[in-house]
CSV table of C-alpha atoms and ligand atoms in Angstrom, one decimal:
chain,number,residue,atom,x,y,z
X,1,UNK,CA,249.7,157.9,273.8
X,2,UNK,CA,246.6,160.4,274.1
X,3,UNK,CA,245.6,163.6,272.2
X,4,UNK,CA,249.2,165.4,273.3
X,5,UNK,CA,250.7,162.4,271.3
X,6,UNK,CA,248.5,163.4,268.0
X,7,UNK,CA,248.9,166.7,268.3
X,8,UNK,CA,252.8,166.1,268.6
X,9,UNK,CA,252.3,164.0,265.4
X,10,UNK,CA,250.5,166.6,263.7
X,11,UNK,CA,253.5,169.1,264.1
X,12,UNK,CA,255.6,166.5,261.9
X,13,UNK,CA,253.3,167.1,259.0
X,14,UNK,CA,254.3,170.1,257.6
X,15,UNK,CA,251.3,170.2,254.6
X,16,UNK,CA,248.4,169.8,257.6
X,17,UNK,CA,249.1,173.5,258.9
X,18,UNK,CA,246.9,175.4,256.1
X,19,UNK,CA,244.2,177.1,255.4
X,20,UNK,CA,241.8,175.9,252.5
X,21,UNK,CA,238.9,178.5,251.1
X,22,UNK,CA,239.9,180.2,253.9
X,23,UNK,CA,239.5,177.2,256.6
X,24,UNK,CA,242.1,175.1,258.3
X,25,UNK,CA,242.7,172.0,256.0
X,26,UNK,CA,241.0,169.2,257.2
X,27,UNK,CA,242.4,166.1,255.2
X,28,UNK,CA,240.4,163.0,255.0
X,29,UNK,CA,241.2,161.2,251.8
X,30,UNK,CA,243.8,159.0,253.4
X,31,UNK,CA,242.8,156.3,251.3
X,32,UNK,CA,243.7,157.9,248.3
X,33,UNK,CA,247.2,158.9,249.6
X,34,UNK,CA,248.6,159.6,253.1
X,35,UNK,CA,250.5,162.9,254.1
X,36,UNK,CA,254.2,162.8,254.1
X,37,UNK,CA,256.1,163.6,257.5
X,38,UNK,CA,258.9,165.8,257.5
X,39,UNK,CA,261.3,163.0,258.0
X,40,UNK,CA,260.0,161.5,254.4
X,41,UNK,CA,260.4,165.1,253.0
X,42,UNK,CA,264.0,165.7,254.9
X,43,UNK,CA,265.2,162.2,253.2
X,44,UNK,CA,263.9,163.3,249.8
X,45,UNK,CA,266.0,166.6,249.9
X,46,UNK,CA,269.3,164.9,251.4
X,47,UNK,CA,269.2,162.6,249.1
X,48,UNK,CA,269.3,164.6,246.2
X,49,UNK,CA,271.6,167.5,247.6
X,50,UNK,CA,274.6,164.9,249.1
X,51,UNK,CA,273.9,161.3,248.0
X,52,UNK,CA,272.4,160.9,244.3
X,53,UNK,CA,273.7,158.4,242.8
X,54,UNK,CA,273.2,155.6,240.4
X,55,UNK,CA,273.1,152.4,242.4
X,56,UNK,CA,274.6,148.7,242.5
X,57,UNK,CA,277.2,149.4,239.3
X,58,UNK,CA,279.6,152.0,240.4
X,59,UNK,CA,282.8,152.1,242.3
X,60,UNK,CA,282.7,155.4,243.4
X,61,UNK,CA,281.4,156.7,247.4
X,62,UNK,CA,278.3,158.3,246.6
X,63,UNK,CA,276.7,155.3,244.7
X,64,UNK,CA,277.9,153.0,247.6
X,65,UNK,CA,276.4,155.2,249.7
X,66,UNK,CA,273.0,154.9,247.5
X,67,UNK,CA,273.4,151.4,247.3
X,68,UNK,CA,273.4,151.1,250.4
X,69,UNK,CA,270.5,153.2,251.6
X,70,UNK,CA,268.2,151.6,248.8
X,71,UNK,CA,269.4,148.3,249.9
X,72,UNK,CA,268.3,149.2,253.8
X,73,UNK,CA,264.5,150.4,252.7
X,74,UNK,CA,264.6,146.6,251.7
X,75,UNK,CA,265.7,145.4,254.9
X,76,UNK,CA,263.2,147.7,256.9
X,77,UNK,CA,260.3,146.3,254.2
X,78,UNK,CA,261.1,142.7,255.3
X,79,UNK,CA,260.8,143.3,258.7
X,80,UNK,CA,257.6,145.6,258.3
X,81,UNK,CA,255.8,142.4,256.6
X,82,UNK,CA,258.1,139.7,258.3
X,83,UNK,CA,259.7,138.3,255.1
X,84,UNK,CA,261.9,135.4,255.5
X,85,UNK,CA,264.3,136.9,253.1
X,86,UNK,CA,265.1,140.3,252.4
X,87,UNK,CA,265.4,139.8,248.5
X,88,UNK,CA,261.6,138.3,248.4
X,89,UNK,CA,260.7,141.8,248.0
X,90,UNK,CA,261.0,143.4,245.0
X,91,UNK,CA,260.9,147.3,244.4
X,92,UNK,CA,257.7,148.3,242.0
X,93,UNK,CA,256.0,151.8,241.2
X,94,UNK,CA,253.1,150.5,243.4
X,95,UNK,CA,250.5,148.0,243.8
X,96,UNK,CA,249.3,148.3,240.3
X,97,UNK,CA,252.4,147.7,239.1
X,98,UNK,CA,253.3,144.4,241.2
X,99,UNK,CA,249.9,143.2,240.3
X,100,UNK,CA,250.8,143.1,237.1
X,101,UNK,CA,254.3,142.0,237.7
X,102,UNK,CA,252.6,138.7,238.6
X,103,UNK,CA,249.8,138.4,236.1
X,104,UNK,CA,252.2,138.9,233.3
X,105,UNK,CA,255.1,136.6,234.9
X,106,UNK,CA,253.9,134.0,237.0
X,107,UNK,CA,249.6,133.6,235.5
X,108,UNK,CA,251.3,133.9,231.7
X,109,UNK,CA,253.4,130.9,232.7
X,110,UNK,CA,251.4,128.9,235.1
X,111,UNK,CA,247.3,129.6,234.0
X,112,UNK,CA,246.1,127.1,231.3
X,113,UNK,CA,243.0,127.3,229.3
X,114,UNK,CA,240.0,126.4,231.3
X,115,UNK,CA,242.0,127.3,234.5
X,116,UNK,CA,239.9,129.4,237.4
X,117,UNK,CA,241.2,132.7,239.0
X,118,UNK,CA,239.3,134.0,241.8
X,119,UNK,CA,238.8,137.4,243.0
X,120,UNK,CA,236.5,139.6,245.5
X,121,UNK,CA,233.1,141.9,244.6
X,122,UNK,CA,234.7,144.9,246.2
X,123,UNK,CA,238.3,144.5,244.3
X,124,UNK,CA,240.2,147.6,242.9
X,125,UNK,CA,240.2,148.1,239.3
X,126,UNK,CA,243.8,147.1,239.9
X,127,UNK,CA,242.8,143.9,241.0
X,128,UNK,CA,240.4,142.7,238.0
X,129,UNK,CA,242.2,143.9,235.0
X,130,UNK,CA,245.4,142.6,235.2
X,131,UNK,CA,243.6,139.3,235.7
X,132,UNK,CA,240.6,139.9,232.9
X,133,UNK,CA,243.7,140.3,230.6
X,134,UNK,CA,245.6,137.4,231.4
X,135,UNK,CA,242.0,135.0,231.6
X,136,UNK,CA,241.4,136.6,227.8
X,137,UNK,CA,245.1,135.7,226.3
X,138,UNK,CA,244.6,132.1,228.3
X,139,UNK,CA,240.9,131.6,227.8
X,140,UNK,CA,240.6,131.0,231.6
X,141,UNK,CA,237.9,132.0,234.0
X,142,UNK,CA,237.5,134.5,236.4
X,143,UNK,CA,235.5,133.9,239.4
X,144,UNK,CA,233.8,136.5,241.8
X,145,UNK,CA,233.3,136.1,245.4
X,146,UNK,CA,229.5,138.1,246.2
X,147,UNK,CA,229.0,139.7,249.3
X,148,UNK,CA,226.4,140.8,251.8
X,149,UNK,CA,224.7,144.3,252.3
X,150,UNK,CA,227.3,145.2,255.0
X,151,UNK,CA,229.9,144.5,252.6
X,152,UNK,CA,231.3,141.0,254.3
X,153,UNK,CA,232.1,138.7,251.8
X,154,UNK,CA,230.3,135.8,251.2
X,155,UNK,CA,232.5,132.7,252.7
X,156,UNK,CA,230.0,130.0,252.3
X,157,UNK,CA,229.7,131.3,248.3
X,158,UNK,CA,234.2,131.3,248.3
X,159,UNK,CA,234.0,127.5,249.4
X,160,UNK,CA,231.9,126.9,246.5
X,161,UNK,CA,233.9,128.7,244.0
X,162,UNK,CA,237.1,126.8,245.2
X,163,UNK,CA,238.2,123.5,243.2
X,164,UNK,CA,241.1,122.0,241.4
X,165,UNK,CA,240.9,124.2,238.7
X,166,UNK,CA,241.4,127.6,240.6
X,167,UNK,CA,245.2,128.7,240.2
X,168,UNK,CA,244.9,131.9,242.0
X,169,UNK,CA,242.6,134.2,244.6
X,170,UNK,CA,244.0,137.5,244.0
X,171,UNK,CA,241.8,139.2,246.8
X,172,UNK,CA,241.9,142.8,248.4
X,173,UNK,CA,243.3,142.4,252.5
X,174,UNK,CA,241.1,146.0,253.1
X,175,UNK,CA,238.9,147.2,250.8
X,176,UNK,CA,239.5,150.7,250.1
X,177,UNK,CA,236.1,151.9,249.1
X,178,UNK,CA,234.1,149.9,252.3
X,179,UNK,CA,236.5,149.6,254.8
X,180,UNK,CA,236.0,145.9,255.1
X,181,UNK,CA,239.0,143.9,256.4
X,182,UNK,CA,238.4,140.0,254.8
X,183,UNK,CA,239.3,137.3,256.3
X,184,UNK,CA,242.6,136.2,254.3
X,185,UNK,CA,244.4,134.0,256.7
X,186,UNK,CA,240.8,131.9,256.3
X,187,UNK,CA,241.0,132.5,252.6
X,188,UNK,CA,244.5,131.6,252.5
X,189,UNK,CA,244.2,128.4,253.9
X,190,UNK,CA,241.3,127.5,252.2
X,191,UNK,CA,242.9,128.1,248.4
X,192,UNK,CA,246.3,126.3,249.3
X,193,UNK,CA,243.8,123.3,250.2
X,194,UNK,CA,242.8,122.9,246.9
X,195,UNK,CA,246.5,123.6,245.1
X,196,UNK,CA,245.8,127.7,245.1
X,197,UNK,CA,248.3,130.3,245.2
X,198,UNK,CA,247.2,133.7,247.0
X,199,UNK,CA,247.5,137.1,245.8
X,200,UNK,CA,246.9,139.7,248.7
X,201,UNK,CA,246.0,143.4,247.6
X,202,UNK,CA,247.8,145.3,250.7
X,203,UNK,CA,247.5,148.7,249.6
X,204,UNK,CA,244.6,149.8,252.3
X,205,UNK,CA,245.7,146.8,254.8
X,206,UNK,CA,249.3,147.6,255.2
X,207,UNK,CA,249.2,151.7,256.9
X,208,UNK,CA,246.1,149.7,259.6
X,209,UNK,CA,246.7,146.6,260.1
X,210,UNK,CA,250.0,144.8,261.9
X,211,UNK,CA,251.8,142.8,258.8
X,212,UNK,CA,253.5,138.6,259.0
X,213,UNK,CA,253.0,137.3,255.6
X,214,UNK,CA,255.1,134.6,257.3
X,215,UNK,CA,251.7,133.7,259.4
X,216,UNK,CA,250.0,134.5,256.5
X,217,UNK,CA,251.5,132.2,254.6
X,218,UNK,CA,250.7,134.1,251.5
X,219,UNK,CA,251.9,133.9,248.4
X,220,UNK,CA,252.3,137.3,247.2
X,221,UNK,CA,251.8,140.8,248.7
X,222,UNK,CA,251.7,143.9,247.4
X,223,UNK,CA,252.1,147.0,249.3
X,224,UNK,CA,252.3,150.7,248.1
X,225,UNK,CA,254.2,153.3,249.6
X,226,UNK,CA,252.4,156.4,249.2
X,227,UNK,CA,249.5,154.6,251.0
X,228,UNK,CA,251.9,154.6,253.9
X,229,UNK,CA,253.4,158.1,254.5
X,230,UNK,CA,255.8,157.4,252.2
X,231,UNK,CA,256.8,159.0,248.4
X,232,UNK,CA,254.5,158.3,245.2
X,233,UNK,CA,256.0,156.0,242.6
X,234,UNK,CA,256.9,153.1,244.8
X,235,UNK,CA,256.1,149.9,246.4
X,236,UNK,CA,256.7,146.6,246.9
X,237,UNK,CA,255.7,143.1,245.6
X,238,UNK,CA,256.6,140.2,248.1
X,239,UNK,CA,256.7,136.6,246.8
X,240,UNK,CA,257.8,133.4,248.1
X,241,UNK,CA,261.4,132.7,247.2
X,242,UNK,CA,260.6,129.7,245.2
X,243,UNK,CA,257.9,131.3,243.1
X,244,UNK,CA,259.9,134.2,242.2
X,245,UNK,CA,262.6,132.0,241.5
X,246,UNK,CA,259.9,130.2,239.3
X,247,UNK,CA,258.8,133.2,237.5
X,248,UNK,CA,260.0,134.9,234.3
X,249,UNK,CA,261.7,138.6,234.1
X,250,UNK,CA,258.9,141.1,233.7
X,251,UNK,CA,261.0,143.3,231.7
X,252,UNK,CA,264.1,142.8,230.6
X,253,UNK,CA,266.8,145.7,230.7
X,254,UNK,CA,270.2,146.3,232.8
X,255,UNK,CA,270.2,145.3,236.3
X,256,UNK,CA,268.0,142.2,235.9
X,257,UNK,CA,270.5,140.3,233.9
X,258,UNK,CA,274.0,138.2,234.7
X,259,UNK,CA,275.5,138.1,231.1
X,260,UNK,CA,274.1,139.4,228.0
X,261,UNK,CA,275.6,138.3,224.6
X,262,UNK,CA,273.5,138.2,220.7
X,263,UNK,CA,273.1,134.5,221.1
X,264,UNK,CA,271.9,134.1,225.1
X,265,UNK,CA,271.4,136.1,228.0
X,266,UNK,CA,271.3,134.9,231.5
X,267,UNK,CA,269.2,136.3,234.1
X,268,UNK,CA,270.2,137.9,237.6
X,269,UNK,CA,269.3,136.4,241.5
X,270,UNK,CA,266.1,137.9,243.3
X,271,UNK,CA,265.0,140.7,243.6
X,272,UNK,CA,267.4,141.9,240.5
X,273,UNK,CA,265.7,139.8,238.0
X,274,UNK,CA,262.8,142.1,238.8
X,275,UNK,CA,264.3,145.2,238.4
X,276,UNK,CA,265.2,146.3,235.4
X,277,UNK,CA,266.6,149.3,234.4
X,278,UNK,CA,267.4,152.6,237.2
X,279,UNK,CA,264.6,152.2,240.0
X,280,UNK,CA,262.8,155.6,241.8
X,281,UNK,CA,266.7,155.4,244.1
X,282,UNK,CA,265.4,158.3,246.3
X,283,UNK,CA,261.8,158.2,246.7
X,284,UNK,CA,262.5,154.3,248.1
X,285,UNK,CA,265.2,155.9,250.3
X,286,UNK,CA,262.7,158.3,251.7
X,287,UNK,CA,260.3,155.1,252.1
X,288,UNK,CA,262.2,153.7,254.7
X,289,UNK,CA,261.7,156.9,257.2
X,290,UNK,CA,257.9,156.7,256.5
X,291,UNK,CA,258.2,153.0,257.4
X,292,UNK,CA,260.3,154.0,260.1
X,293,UNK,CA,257.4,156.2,261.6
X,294,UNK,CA,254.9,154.0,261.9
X,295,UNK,CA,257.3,151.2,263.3
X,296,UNK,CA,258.0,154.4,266.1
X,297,UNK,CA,254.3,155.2,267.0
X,298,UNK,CA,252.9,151.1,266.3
X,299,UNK,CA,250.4,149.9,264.9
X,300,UNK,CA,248.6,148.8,268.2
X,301,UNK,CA,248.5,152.7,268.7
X,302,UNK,CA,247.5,153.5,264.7
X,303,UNK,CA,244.7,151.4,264.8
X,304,UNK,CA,243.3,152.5,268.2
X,305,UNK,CA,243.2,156.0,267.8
X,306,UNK,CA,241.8,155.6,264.3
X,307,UNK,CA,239.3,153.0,265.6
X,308,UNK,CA,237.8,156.0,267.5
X,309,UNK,CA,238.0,158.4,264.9
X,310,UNK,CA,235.7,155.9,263.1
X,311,UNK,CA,233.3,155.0,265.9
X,312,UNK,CA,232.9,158.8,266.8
X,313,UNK,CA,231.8,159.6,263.1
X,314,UNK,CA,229.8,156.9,263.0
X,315,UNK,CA,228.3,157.9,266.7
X,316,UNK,CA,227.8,161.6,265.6
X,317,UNK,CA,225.9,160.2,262.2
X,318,UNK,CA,223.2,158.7,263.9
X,319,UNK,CA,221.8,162.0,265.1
X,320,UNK,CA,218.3,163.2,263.8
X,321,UNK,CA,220.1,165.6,262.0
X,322,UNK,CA,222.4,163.4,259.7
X,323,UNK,CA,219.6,161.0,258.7
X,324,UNK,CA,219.4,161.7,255.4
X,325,UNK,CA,223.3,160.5,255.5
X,326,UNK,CA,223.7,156.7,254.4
X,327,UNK,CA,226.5,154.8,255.8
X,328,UNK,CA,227.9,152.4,252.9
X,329,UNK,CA,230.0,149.7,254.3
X,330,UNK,CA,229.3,148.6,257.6
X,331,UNK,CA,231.1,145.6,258.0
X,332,UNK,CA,232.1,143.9,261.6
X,333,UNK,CA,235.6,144.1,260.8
X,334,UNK,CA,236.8,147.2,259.2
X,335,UNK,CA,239.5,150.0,259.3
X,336,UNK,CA,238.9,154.1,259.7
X,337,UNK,CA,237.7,154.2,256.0
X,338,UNK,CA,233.7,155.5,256.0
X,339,UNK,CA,231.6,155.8,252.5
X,340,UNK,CA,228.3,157.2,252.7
X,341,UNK,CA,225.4,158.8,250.3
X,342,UNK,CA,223.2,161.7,251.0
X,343,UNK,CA,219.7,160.7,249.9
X,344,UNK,CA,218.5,163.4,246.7
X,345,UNK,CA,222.3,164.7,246.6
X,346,UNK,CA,224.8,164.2,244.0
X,347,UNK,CA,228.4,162.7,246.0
X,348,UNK,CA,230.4,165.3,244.0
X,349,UNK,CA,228.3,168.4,244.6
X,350,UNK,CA,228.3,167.3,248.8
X,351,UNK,CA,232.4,166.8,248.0
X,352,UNK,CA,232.6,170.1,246.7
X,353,UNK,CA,230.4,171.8,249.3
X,354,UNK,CA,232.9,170.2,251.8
X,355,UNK,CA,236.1,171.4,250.1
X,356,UNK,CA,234.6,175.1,250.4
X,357,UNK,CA,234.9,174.2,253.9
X,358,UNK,CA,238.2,173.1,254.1
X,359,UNK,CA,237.3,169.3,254.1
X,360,UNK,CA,238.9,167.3,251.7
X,361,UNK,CA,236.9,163.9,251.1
X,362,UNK,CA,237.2,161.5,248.0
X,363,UNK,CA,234.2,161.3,246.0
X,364,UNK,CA,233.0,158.9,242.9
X,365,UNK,CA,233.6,155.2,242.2
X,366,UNK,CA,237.2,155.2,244.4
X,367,UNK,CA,238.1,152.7,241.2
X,368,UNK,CA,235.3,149.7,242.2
X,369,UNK,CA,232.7,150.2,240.0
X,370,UNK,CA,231.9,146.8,240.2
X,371,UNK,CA,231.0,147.1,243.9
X,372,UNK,CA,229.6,150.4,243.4
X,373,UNK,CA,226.9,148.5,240.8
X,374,UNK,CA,226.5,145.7,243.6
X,375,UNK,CA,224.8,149.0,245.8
X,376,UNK,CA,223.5,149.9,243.0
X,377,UNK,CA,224.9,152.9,243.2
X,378,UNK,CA,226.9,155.7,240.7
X,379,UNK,CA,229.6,156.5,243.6
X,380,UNK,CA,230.1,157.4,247.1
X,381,UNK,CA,231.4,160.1,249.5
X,382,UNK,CA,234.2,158.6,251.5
X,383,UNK,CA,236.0,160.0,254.6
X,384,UNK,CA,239.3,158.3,255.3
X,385,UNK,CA,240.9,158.7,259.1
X,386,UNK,CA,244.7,158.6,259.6
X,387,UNK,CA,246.8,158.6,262.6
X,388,UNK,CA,247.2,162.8,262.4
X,389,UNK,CA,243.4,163.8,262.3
X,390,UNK,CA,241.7,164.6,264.9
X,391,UNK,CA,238.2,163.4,266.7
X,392,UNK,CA,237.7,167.8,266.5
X,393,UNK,CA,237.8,167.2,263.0
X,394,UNK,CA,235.5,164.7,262.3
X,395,UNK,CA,233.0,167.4,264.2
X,396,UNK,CA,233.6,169.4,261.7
X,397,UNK,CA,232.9,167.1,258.9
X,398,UNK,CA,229.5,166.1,260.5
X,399,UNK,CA,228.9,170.0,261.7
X,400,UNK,CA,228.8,170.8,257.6
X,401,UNK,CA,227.0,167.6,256.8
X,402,UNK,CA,224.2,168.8,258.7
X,403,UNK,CA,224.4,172.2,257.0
X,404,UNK,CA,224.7,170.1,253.4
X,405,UNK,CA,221.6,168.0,254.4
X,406,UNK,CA,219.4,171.3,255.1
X,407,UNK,CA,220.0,172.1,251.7
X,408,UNK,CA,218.3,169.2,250.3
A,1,PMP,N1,244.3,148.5,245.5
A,1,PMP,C1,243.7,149.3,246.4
A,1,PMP,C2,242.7,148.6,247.4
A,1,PMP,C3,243.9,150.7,246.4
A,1,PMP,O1,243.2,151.4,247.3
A,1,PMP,C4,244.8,151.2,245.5
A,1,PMP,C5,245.0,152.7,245.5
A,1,PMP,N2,243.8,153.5,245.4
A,1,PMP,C6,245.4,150.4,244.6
A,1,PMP,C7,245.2,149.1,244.7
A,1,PMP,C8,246.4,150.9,243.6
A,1,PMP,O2,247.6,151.2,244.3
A,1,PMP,P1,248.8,152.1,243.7
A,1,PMP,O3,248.3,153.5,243.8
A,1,PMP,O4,249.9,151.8,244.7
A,1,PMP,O5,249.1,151.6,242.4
């Protein structure tokens, strides 16, 4: 593929062609939600013009047909990660939610008092509270991995956290604030030596980087859909068969049971057991085309052309010009995410100078203030590349940071 190929891309989302404050949109906040391509949006209308339909219970054609569309997405997940099974992955509103799916089924059940659960310095506030709740009702302990200045994690620091007593590492794959990709197949082996199950946080990870949790060999993985060109309000927790299997209902409800009477009710097979109640049918039947998108461009492709986006911003920010402009994150390993701090400016006020410009960037804490305390810092800028911007646009982003730094 070359630039024809991204500008092909760019015709299939619809929301890119605009003009905002009177320039064309330039979107980098990828990392707080990715565009949707006209497939997603096509699946979204079909489905509620000709399909809808409640699934699994009904004898009639259009809930077969639902049924079976919903059931498909689950298919098309499995492959994306390389599940064993199809019914290790359960539908959930997102990564928050499958996070705490697990806290509040498998760590209520399985973390004692006195038992260790580890986690990362550049976690999402999805990734420490679930667990701060669970280690308060237990009176267990959480552990944090530190980490360097480029924002690497500190390995030698993990081994020592490690020991009998740690149940869990419930650690971010990408770390949507730095960019940082950890080394989890490391960390992965190195908690299952000492008895430890492994939580992967694959919201960031999953839209970059290419996805086996077979060769993994994690234990759970959760993966959000809107992070992914897909809809809002969905995504998916994978588990190992014989944990879920292990694990309590989260909620109970219709759909996650096999017989219900006063006295005793029985629960249903995975995923089911997970499911309670009517799930978002047609925003996971539209999650399948965006999943079917990236399958169709690759992920060899994704990650080269945003590899350059990312070295050609970072390139263009070393000029005399962009001094003032601090890169925050620069690990070895990392994806096309890119925080950075203007010395003497407030991130919000260089945000909203970039909006009037067309150029929409995330600014604040991104939901790690933890990490943003280990930079001592209140809260970032960050520009996030996806597959449809454009190395033109990042031009543009460093054409009006040099106009923001001559206001300082
Ligand atoms: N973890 C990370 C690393 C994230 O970037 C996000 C979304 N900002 C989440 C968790 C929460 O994901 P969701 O929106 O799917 O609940």
């Amino acid at each position: 593929m070359n630039i024809a190929d991204i500008e092909k891309i760019r015709t299939l989302f619809p929301i890119l062609h605009q003009e905002v404050n009177g320039h064309p949109l330039v979107y980098f906040d990828n990392a707080a939600t990715t565009q949707k391509p006209i497939s997603v949006i096509e699946a979204l209308d079909k489905y509620y013009r000709f399909d809808n339909a409640n699934i699994h219970r009904a004898a009639h054609t259009l809930a077969a047909r639902s049924t079976e569309m919903f059931e498909d997405t689950r298919k098309t997940i499995q492959s994306f990660i390389n599940a064993k099974e199809a019914e290790e992955c359960i539908f959930t509103k997102g990564v928050t939610e499958s996070i705490n799916l697990v806290a509040q089924t498998w760590a209520r059940k399985f973390v004692q008092a006195g038992d260790e659960i580890i986690i990362t310095t550049m976690e999402h506030h999805s990734n420490i509270v679930p667990w701060q709740m669970i280690c308060e009702e237990k009176s267990a302990i959480l552990r944090v991995i530190p980490i360097n200045d480029s924002g690497e994690l500190l390995m030698d620091e993990f081994d020592k956290l490690l020991n009998p007593k740690t149940k869990l590492v419930a650690c971010v794959w990408v770390s949507n604030a730095l960019g940082t990709i950890n080394p989890v197949k490391e960390i992965i082996q190195k908690a299952h030596a000492v008895g430890a199950k492994v939580l992967l946080d694959g919201a960031q990870a999953c839209s970059h980087l290419k996805v086996d949790v077979q060769d993994l060999d994690c234990d759970f993985l959760c993966v959000s859909s809107h992070k992914l060109y897909g809809p809002t309000g969905v995504g998916v927790l994978y588990g190992k068969r014989q944990l879920l299997e292990m694990m309590p209902p989260y909620q109970g409800g219709g759909e996650m049971i096999k017989e219900v009477s006063f006295e005793k009710t029985t629960y249903n097979e995975i995923p089911y057991k997970f499911e309670a109640g009517t799930p978002n049918i047609g925003d996971v039947i539209a999650f399948k085309k965006a999943l079917d998108f990236v399958n169709e461009i690759g992920k060899d492709f994704i990650a080269h052309h945003e590899n350059s986006l990312l070295a050609y911003f970072n390139e263009l920010l070393l000029s005399e010009e962009l001094k003032a402009v601090k890169p925050i994150g620069t690990a070895k390993e990392k994806v096309s995410v890119q925080s950075f701090v203007i010395e003497g400016m407030h991130h919000f006020d260089i945000g909203m100078m970039l909006d009037a410009r067309g150029i929409a960037v995330r600014t604040g804490h991104h939901c790690t203030q933890p990490l943003m305390n280990r930079f001592s810092l209140e809260g970032t800028v960050r520009a996030s590349f996806a597959i449809y911007n454009t190395l033109d646009e990042v031009k543009k982003l460093t054409d009006s940071l040099i106009r923001i730094c001559k206001l300082r």
